[in-house]
PDB file of C-alpha atoms in Angstrom:
ATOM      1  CA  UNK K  21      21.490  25.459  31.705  1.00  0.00           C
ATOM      2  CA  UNK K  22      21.959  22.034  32.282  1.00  0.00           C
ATOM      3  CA  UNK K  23      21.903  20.528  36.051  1.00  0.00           C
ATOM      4  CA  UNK K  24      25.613  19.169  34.737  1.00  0.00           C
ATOM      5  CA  UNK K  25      26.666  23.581  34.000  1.00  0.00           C
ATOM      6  CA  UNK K  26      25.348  24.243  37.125  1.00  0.00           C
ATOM      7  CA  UNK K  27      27.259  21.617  39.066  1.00  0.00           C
ATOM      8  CA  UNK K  28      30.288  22.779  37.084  1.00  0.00           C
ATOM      9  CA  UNK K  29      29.627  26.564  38.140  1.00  0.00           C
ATOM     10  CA  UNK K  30      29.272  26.146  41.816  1.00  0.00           C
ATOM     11  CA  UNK K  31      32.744  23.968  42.472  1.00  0.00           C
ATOM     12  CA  UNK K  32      33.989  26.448  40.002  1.00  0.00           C
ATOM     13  CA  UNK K  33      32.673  29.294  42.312  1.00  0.00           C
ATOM     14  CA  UNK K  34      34.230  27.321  44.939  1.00  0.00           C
ATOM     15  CA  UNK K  35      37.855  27.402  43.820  1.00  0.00           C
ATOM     16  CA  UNK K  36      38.460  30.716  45.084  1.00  0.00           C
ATOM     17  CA  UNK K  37      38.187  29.682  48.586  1.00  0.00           C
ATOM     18  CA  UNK K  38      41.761  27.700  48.143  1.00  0.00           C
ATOM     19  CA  UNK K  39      44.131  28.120  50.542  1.00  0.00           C
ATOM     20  CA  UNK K  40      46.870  26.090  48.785  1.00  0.00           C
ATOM     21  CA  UNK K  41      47.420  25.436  45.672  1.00  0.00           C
ATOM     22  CA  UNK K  42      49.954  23.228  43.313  1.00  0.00           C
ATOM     23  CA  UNK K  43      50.631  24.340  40.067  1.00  0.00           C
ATOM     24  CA  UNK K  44      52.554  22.446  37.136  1.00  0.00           C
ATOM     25  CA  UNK K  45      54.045  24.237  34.291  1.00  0.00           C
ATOM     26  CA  UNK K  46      55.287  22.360  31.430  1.00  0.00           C
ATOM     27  CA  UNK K  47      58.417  22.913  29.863  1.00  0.00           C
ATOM     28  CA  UNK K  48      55.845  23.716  26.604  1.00  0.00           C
ATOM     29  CA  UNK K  49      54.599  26.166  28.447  1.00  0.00           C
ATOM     30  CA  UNK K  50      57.825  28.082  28.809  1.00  0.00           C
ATOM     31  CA  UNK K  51      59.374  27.602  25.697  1.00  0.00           C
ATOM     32  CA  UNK K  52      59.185  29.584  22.391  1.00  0.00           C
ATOM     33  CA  UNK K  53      58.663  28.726  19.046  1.00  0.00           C
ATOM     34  CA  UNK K  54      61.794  27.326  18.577  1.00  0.00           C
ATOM     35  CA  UNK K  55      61.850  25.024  21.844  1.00  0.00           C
ATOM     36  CA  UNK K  56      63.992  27.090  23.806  1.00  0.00           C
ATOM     37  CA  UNK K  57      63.433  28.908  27.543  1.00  0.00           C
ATOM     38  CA  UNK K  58      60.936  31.637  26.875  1.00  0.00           C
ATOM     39  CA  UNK K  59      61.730  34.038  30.265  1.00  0.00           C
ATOM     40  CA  UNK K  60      58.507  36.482  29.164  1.00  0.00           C
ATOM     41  CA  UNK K  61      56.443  33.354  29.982  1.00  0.00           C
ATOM     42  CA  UNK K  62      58.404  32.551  33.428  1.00  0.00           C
ATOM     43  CA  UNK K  63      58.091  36.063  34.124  1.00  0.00           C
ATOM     44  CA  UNK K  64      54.461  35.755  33.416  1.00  0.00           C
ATOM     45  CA  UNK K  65      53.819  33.045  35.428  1.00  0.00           C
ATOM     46  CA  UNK K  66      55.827  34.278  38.315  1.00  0.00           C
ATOM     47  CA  UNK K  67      53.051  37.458  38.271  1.00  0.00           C
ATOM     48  CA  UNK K  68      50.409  35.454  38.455  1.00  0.00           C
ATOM     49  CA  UNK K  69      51.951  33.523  41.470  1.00  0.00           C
ATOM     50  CA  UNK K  70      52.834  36.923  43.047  1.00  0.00           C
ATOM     51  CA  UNK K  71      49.441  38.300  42.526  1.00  0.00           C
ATOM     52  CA  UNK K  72      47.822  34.668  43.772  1.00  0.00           C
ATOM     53  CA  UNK K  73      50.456  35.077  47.042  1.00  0.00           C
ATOM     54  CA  UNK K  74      49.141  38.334  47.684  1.00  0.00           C
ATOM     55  CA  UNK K  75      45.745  37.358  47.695  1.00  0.00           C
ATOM     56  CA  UNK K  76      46.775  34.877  50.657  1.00  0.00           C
ATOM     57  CA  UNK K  77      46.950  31.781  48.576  1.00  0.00           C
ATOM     58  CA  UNK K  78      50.049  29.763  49.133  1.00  0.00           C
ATOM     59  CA  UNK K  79      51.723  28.077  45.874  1.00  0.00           C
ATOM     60  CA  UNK K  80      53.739  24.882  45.242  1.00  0.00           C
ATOM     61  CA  UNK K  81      55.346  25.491  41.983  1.00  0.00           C
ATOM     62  CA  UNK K  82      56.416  22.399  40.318  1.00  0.00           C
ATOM     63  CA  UNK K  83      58.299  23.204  37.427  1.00  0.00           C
ATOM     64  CA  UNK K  84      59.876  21.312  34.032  1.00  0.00           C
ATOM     65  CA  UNK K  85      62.189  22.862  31.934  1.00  0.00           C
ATOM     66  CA  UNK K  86      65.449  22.422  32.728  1.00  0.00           C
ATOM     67  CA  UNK K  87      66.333  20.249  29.627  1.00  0.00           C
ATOM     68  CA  UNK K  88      64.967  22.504  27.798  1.00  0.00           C
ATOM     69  CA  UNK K  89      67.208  25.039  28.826  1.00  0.00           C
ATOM     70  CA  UNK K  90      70.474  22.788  29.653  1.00  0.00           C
ATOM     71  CA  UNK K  91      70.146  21.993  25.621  1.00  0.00           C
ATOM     72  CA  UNK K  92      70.218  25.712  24.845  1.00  0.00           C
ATOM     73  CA  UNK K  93      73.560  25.942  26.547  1.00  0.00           C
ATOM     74  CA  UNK K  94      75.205  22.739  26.070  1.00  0.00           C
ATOM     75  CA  UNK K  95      73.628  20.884  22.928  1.00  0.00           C
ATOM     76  CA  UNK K  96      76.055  21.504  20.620  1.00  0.00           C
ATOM     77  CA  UNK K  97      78.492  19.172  22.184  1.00  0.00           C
ATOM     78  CA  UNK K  98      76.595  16.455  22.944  1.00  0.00           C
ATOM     79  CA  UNK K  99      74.311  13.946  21.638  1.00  0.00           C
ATOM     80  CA  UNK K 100      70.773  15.084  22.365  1.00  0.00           C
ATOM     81  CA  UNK K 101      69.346  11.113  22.455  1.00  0.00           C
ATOM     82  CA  UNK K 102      71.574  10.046  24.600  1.00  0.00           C
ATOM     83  CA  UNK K 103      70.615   9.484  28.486  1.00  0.00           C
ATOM     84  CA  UNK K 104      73.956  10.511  29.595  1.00  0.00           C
ATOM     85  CA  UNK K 105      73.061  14.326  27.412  1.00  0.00           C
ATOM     86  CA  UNK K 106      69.642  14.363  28.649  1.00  0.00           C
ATOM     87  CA  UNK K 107      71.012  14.126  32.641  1.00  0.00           C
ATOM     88  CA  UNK K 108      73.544  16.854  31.674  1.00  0.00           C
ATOM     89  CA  UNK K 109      71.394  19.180  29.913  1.00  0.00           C
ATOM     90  CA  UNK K 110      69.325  18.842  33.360  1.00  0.00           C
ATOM     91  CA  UNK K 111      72.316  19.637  35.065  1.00  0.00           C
ATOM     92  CA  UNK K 112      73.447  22.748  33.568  1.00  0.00           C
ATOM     93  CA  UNK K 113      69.196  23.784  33.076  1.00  0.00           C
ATOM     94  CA  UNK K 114      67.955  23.221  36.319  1.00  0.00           C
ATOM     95  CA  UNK K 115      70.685  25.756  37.660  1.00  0.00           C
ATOM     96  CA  UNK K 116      69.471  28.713  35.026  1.00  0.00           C
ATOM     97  CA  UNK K 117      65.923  28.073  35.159  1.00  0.00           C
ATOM     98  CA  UNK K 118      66.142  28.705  39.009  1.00  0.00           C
ATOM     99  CA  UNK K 119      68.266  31.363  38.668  1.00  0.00           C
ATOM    100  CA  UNK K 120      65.626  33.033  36.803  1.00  0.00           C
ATOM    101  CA  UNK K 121      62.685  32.393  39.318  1.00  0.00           C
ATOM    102  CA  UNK K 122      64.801  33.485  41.949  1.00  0.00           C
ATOM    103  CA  UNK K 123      65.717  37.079  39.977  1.00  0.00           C
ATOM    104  CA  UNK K 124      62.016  37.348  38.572  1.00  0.00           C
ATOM    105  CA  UNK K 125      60.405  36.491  42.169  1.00  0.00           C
ATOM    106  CA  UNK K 126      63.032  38.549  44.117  1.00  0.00           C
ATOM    107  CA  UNK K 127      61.848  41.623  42.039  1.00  0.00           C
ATOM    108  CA  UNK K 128      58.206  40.898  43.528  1.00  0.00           C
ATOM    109  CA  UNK K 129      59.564  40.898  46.841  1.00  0.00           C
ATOM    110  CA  UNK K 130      59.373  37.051  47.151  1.00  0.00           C
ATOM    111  CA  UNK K 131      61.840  33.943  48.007  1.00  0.00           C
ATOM    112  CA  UNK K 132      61.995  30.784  46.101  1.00  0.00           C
ATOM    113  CA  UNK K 133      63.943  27.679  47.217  1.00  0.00           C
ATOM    114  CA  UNK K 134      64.597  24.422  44.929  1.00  0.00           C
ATOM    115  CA  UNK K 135      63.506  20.608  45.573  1.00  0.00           C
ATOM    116  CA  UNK K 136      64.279  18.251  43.617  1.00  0.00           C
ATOM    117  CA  UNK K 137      63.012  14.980  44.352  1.00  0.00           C
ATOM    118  CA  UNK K 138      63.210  11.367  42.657  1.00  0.00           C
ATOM    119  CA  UNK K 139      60.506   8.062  43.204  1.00  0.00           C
ATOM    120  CA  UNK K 140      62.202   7.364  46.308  1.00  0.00           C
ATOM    121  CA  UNK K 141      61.568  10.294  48.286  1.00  0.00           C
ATOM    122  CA  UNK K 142      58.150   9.181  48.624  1.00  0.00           C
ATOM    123  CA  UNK K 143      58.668   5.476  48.948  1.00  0.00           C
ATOM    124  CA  UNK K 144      60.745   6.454  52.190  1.00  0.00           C
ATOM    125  CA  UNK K 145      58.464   7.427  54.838  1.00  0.00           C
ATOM    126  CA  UNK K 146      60.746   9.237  57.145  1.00  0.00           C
ATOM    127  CA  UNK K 147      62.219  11.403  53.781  1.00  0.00           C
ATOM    128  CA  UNK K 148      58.548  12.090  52.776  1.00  0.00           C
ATOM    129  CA  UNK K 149      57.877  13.805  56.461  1.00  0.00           C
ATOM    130  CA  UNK K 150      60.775  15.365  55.975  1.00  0.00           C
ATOM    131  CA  UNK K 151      59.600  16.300  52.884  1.00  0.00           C
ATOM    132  CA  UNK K 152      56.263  17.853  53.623  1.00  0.00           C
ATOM    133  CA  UNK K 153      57.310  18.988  56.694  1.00  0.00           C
ATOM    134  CA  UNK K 154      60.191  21.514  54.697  1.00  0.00           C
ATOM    135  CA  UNK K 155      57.562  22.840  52.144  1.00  0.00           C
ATOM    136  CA  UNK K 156      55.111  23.836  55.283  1.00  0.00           C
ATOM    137  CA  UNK K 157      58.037  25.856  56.873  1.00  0.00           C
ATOM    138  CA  UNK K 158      59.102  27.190  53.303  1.00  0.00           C
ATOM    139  CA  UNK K 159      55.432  28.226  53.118  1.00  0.00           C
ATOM    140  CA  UNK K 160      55.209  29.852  56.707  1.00  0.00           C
ATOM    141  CA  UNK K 161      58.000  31.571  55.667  1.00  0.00           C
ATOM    142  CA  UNK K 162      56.438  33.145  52.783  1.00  0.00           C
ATOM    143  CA  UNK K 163      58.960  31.609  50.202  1.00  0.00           C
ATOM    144  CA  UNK K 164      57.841  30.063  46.992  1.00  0.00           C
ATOM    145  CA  UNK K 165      59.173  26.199  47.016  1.00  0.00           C
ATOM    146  CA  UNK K 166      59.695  25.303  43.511  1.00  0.00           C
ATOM    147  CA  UNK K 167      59.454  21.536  42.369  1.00  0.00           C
ATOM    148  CA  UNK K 168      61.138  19.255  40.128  1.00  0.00           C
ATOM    149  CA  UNK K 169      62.051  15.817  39.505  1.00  0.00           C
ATOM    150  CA  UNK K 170      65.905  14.872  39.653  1.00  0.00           C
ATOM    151  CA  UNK K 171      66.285  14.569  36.337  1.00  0.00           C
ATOM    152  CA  UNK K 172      69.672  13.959  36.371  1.00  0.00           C
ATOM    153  CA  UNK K 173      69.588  10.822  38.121  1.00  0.00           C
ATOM    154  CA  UNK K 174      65.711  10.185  37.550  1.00  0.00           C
ATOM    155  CA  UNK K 175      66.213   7.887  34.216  1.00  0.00           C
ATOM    156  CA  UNK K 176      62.748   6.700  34.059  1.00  0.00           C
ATOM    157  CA  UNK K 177      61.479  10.411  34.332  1.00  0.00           C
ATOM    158  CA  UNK K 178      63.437  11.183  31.275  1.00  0.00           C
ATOM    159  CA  UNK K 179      62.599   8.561  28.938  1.00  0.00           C
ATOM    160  CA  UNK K 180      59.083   7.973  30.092  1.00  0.00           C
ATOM    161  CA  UNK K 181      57.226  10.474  31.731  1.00  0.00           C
ATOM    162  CA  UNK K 182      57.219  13.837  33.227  1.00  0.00           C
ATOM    163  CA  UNK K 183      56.242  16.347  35.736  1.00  0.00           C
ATOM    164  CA  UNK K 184      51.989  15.740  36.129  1.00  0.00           C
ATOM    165  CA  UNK K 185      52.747  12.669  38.612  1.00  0.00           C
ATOM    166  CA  UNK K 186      55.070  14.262  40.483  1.00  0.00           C
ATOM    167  CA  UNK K 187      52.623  17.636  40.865  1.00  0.00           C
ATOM    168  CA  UNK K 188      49.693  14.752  41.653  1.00  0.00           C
ATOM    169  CA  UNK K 189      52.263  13.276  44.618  1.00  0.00           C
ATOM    170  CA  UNK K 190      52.806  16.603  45.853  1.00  0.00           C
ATOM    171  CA  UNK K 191      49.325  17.735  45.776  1.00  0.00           C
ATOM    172  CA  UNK K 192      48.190  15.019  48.010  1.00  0.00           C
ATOM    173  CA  UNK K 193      50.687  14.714  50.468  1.00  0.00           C
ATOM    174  CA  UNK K 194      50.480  18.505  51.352  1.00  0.00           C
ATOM    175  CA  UNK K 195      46.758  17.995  50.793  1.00  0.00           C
ATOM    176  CA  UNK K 196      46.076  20.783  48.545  1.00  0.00           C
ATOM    177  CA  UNK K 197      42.850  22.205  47.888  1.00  0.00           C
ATOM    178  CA  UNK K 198      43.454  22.715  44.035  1.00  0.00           C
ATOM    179  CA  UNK K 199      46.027  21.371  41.147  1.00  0.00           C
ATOM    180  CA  UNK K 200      46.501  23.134  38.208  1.00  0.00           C
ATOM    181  CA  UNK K 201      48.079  21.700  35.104  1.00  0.00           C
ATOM    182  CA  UNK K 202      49.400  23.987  32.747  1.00  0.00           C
ATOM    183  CA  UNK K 203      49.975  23.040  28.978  1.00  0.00           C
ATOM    184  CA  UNK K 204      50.354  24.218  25.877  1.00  0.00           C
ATOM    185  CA  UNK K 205      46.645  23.180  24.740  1.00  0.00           C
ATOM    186  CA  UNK K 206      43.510  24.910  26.756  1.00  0.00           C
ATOM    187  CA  UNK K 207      42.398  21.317  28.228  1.00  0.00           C
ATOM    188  CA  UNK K 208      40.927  17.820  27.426  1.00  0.00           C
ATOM    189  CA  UNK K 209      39.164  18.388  23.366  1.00  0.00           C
ATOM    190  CA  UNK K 210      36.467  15.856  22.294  1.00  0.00           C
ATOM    191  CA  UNK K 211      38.945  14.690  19.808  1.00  0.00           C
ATOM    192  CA  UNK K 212      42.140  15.717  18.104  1.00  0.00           C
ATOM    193  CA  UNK K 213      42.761  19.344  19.477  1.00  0.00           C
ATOM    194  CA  UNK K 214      44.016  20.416  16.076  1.00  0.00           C
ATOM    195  CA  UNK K 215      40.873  19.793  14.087  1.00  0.00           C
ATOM    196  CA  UNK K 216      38.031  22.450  14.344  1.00  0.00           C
ATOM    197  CA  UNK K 217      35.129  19.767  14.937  1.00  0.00           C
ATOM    198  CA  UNK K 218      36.794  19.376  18.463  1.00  0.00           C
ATOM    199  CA  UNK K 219      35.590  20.415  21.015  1.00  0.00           C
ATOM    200  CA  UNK K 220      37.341  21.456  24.402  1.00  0.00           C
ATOM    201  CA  UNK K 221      35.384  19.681  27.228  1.00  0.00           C
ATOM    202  CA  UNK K 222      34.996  22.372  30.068  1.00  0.00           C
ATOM    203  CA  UNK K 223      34.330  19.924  33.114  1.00  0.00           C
ATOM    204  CA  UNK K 224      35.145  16.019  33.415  1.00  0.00           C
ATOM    205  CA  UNK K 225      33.333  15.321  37.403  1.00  0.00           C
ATOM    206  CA  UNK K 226      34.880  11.868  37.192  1.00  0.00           C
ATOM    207  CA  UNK K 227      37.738  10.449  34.895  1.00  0.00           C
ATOM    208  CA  UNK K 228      35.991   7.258  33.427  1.00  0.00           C
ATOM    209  CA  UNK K 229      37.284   4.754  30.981  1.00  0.00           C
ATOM    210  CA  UNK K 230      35.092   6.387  28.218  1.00  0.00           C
ATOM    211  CA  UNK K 231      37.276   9.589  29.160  1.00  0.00           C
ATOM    212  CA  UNK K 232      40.773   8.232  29.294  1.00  0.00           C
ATOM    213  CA  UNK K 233      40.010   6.630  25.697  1.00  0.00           C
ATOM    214  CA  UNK K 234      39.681  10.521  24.848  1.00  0.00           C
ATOM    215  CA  UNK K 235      43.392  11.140  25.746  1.00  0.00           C
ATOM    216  CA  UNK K 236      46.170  10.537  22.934  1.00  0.00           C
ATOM    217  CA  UNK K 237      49.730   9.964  23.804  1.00  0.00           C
ATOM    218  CA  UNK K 238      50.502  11.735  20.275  1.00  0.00           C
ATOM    219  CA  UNK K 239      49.455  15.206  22.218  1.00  0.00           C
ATOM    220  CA  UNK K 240      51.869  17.774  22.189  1.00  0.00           C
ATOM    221  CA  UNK K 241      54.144  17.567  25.530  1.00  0.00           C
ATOM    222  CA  UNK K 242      56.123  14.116  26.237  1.00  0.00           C
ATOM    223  CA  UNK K 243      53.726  13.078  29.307  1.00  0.00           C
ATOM    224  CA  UNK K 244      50.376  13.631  27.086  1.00  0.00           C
ATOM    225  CA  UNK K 245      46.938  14.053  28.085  1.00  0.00           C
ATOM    226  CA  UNK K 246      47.090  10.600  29.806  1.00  0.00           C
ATOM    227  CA  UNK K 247      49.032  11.385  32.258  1.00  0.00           C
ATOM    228  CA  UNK K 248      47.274  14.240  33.116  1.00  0.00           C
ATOM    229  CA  UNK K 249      44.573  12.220  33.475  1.00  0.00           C
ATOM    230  CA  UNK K 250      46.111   9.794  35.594  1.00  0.00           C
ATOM    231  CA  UNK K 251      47.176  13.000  37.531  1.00  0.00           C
ATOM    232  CA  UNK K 252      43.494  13.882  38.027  1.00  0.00           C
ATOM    233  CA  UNK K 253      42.404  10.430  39.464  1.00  0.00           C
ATOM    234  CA  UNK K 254      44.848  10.509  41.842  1.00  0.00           C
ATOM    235  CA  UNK K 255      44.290  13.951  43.236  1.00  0.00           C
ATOM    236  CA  UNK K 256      40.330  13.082  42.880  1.00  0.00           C
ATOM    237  CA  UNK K 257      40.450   9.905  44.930  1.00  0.00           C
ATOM    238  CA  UNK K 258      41.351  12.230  47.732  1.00  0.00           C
ATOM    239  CA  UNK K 259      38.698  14.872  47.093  1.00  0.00           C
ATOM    240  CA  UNK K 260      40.858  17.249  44.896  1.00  0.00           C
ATOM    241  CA  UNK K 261      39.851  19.484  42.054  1.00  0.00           C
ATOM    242  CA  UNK K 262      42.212  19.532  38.670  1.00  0.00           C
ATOM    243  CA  UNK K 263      42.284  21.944  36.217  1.00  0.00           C
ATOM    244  CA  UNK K 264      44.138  21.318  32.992  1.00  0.00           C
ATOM    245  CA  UNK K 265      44.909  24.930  31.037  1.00  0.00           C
ATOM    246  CA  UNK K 266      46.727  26.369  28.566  1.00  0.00           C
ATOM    247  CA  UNK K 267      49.778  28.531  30.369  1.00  0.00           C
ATOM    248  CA  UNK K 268      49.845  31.051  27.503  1.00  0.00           C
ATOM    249  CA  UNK K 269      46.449  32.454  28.132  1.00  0.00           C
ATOM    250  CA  UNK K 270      46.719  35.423  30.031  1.00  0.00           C
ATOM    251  CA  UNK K 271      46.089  36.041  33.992  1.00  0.00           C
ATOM    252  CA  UNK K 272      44.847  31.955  33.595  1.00  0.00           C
ATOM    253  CA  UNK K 273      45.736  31.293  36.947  1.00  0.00           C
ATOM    254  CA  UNK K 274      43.613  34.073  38.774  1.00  0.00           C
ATOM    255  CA  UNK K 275      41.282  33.430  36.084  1.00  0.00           C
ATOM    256  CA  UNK K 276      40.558  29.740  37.606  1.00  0.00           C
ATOM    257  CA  UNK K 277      40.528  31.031  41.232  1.00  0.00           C
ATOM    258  CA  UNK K 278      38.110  33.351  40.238  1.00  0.00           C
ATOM    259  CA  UNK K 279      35.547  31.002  39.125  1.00  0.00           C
ATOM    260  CA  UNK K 280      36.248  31.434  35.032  1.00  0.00           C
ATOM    261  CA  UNK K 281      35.219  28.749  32.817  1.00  0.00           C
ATOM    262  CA  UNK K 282      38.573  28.209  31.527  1.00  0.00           C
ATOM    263  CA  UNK K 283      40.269  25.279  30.779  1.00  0.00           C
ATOM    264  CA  UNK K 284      39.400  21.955  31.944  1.00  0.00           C
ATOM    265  CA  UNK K 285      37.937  21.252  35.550  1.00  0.00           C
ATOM    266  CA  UNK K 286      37.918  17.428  36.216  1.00  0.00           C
ATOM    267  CA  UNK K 287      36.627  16.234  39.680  1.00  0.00           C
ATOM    268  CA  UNK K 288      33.124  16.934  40.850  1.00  0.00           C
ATOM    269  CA  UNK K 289      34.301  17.837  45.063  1.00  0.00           C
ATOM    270  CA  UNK K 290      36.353  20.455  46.779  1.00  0.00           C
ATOM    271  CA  UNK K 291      38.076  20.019  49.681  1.00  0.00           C
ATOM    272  CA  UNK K 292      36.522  23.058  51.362  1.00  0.00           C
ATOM    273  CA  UNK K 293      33.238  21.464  50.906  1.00  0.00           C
ATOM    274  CA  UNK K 294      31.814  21.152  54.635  1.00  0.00           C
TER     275      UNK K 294
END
């Protein structure tokens, strides 16, 4: 084993001392075959929170999806390229994909509450105490806060980006010990994911140009690997661990905490590090 494996192991091993988490599921990662709300997956991953919570790690969920499902109500009266449809299928999604957390959580004797936040929540520094200050209460409180961006007057978010930013924002501010990515592919591959000579690349201690050049935009998922990597600087620069995984594997969550090799781990420090 390579000094490189063993450094991996031992932050690896080191994960399970997280107090707080922030995990990001992708709207790939809750969809089926057909691109609509899968609610076995949100199920799934509200056991795996559950089981995480009663461990005595706290979890900020921050969630896409609600497009996803707004188009499986609404789509067939409006114009799915359109802006204007894209903030309305947000609308209408946002309120059923919470409604489902709250049903699937409240049957594992937790509370979730909604957030939904836009650029200027954290360019505001009174909103941003505000901010962090509600999720620590939510948290003493024992309630799940689930994230997502205001889609529905967020333009930008909708034609350009998505959700890994946002869980990257979040992370820091509440000063997380961990954030986990969840996708639809099992991490960052060596090259094209869907050609057997890649290779999934298990730990990444520092994103460097040679890395990012790695990343396509044509990934599945509209943010892309790049993103996620921009994700992982940001959260690095302030000593925190990322792991990008695939949401579909089972138990992945408790799988990381427990010190798997699963996924990809990118950042070569933990925060519980003394």
């Amino acid at each position: 084993m390579s000094g490189g494996e063993i450094d991996e192991m031992v932050i690896r091993a080191k994960l399970g001392k997280s107090k707080l988490i922030v995990v990001k599921v992708g709207a790939s990662s809750l969809s089926d075959e057909n691109g609509k709300i899968d609610f076995e997956k949100i199920n799934s991953i509200c056991v795996e929170i559950s089981n995480l919570r009663r461990r005595g790690i706290d979890v900020v969920l921050v969630s896409s999806g609600a497009i996803k499902a707004g188009k499986a109500i609404i789509s067939d009266s409006l114009k799915n390229n359109e802006i204007s449809s894209l903030q309305a299928f947000a609308a209408v999604g946002q309120v059923l994909l919470m409604e489902s957390y709250r049903d699937l959580m409240a049957a594992k004797g937790y509370k979730v509450a909604q957030i939904l936040l836009t650029w200027d929540d954290f360019r505001s520094k009174t909103r941003l105490k505000n901010l962090v200050n509600t999720i620590q209460t939510l948290l003493s409180l024992g309630v799940l806060p689930i994230i997502n961006e205001n889609d529905t007057i967020a333009v930008e978010e909708i034609k350009f980006g998505d959700n890994d930013t946002l869980s990257a924002l979040v992370a820091t501010h509440l000063n997380s010990d961990l954030l986990v990515i969840l996708s639809d592919i099992a991490g960052l591959y060596s090259g094209d994911p869907s050609l057997p000579s890649s290779k999934l690349i298990s730990f990444v201690p520092e994103v460097t140009q040679e890395v990012e050049d790695l990343a396509s935009s044509k990934h599945k998922g509209f943010g892309g690997m790049k993103t996620k990597l921009k994700a992982a600087k940001m959260v690095n620069s302030f000593g925190i661990p990322m792991v990008i995984a695939n949401g579909g594997e089972f138990g992945i969550l408790e799988r990381i905490i427990n010190g798997e090799r699963v996924g990809t781990l990118i950042g070569s420090r933990v925060k519980n590090e003394k």
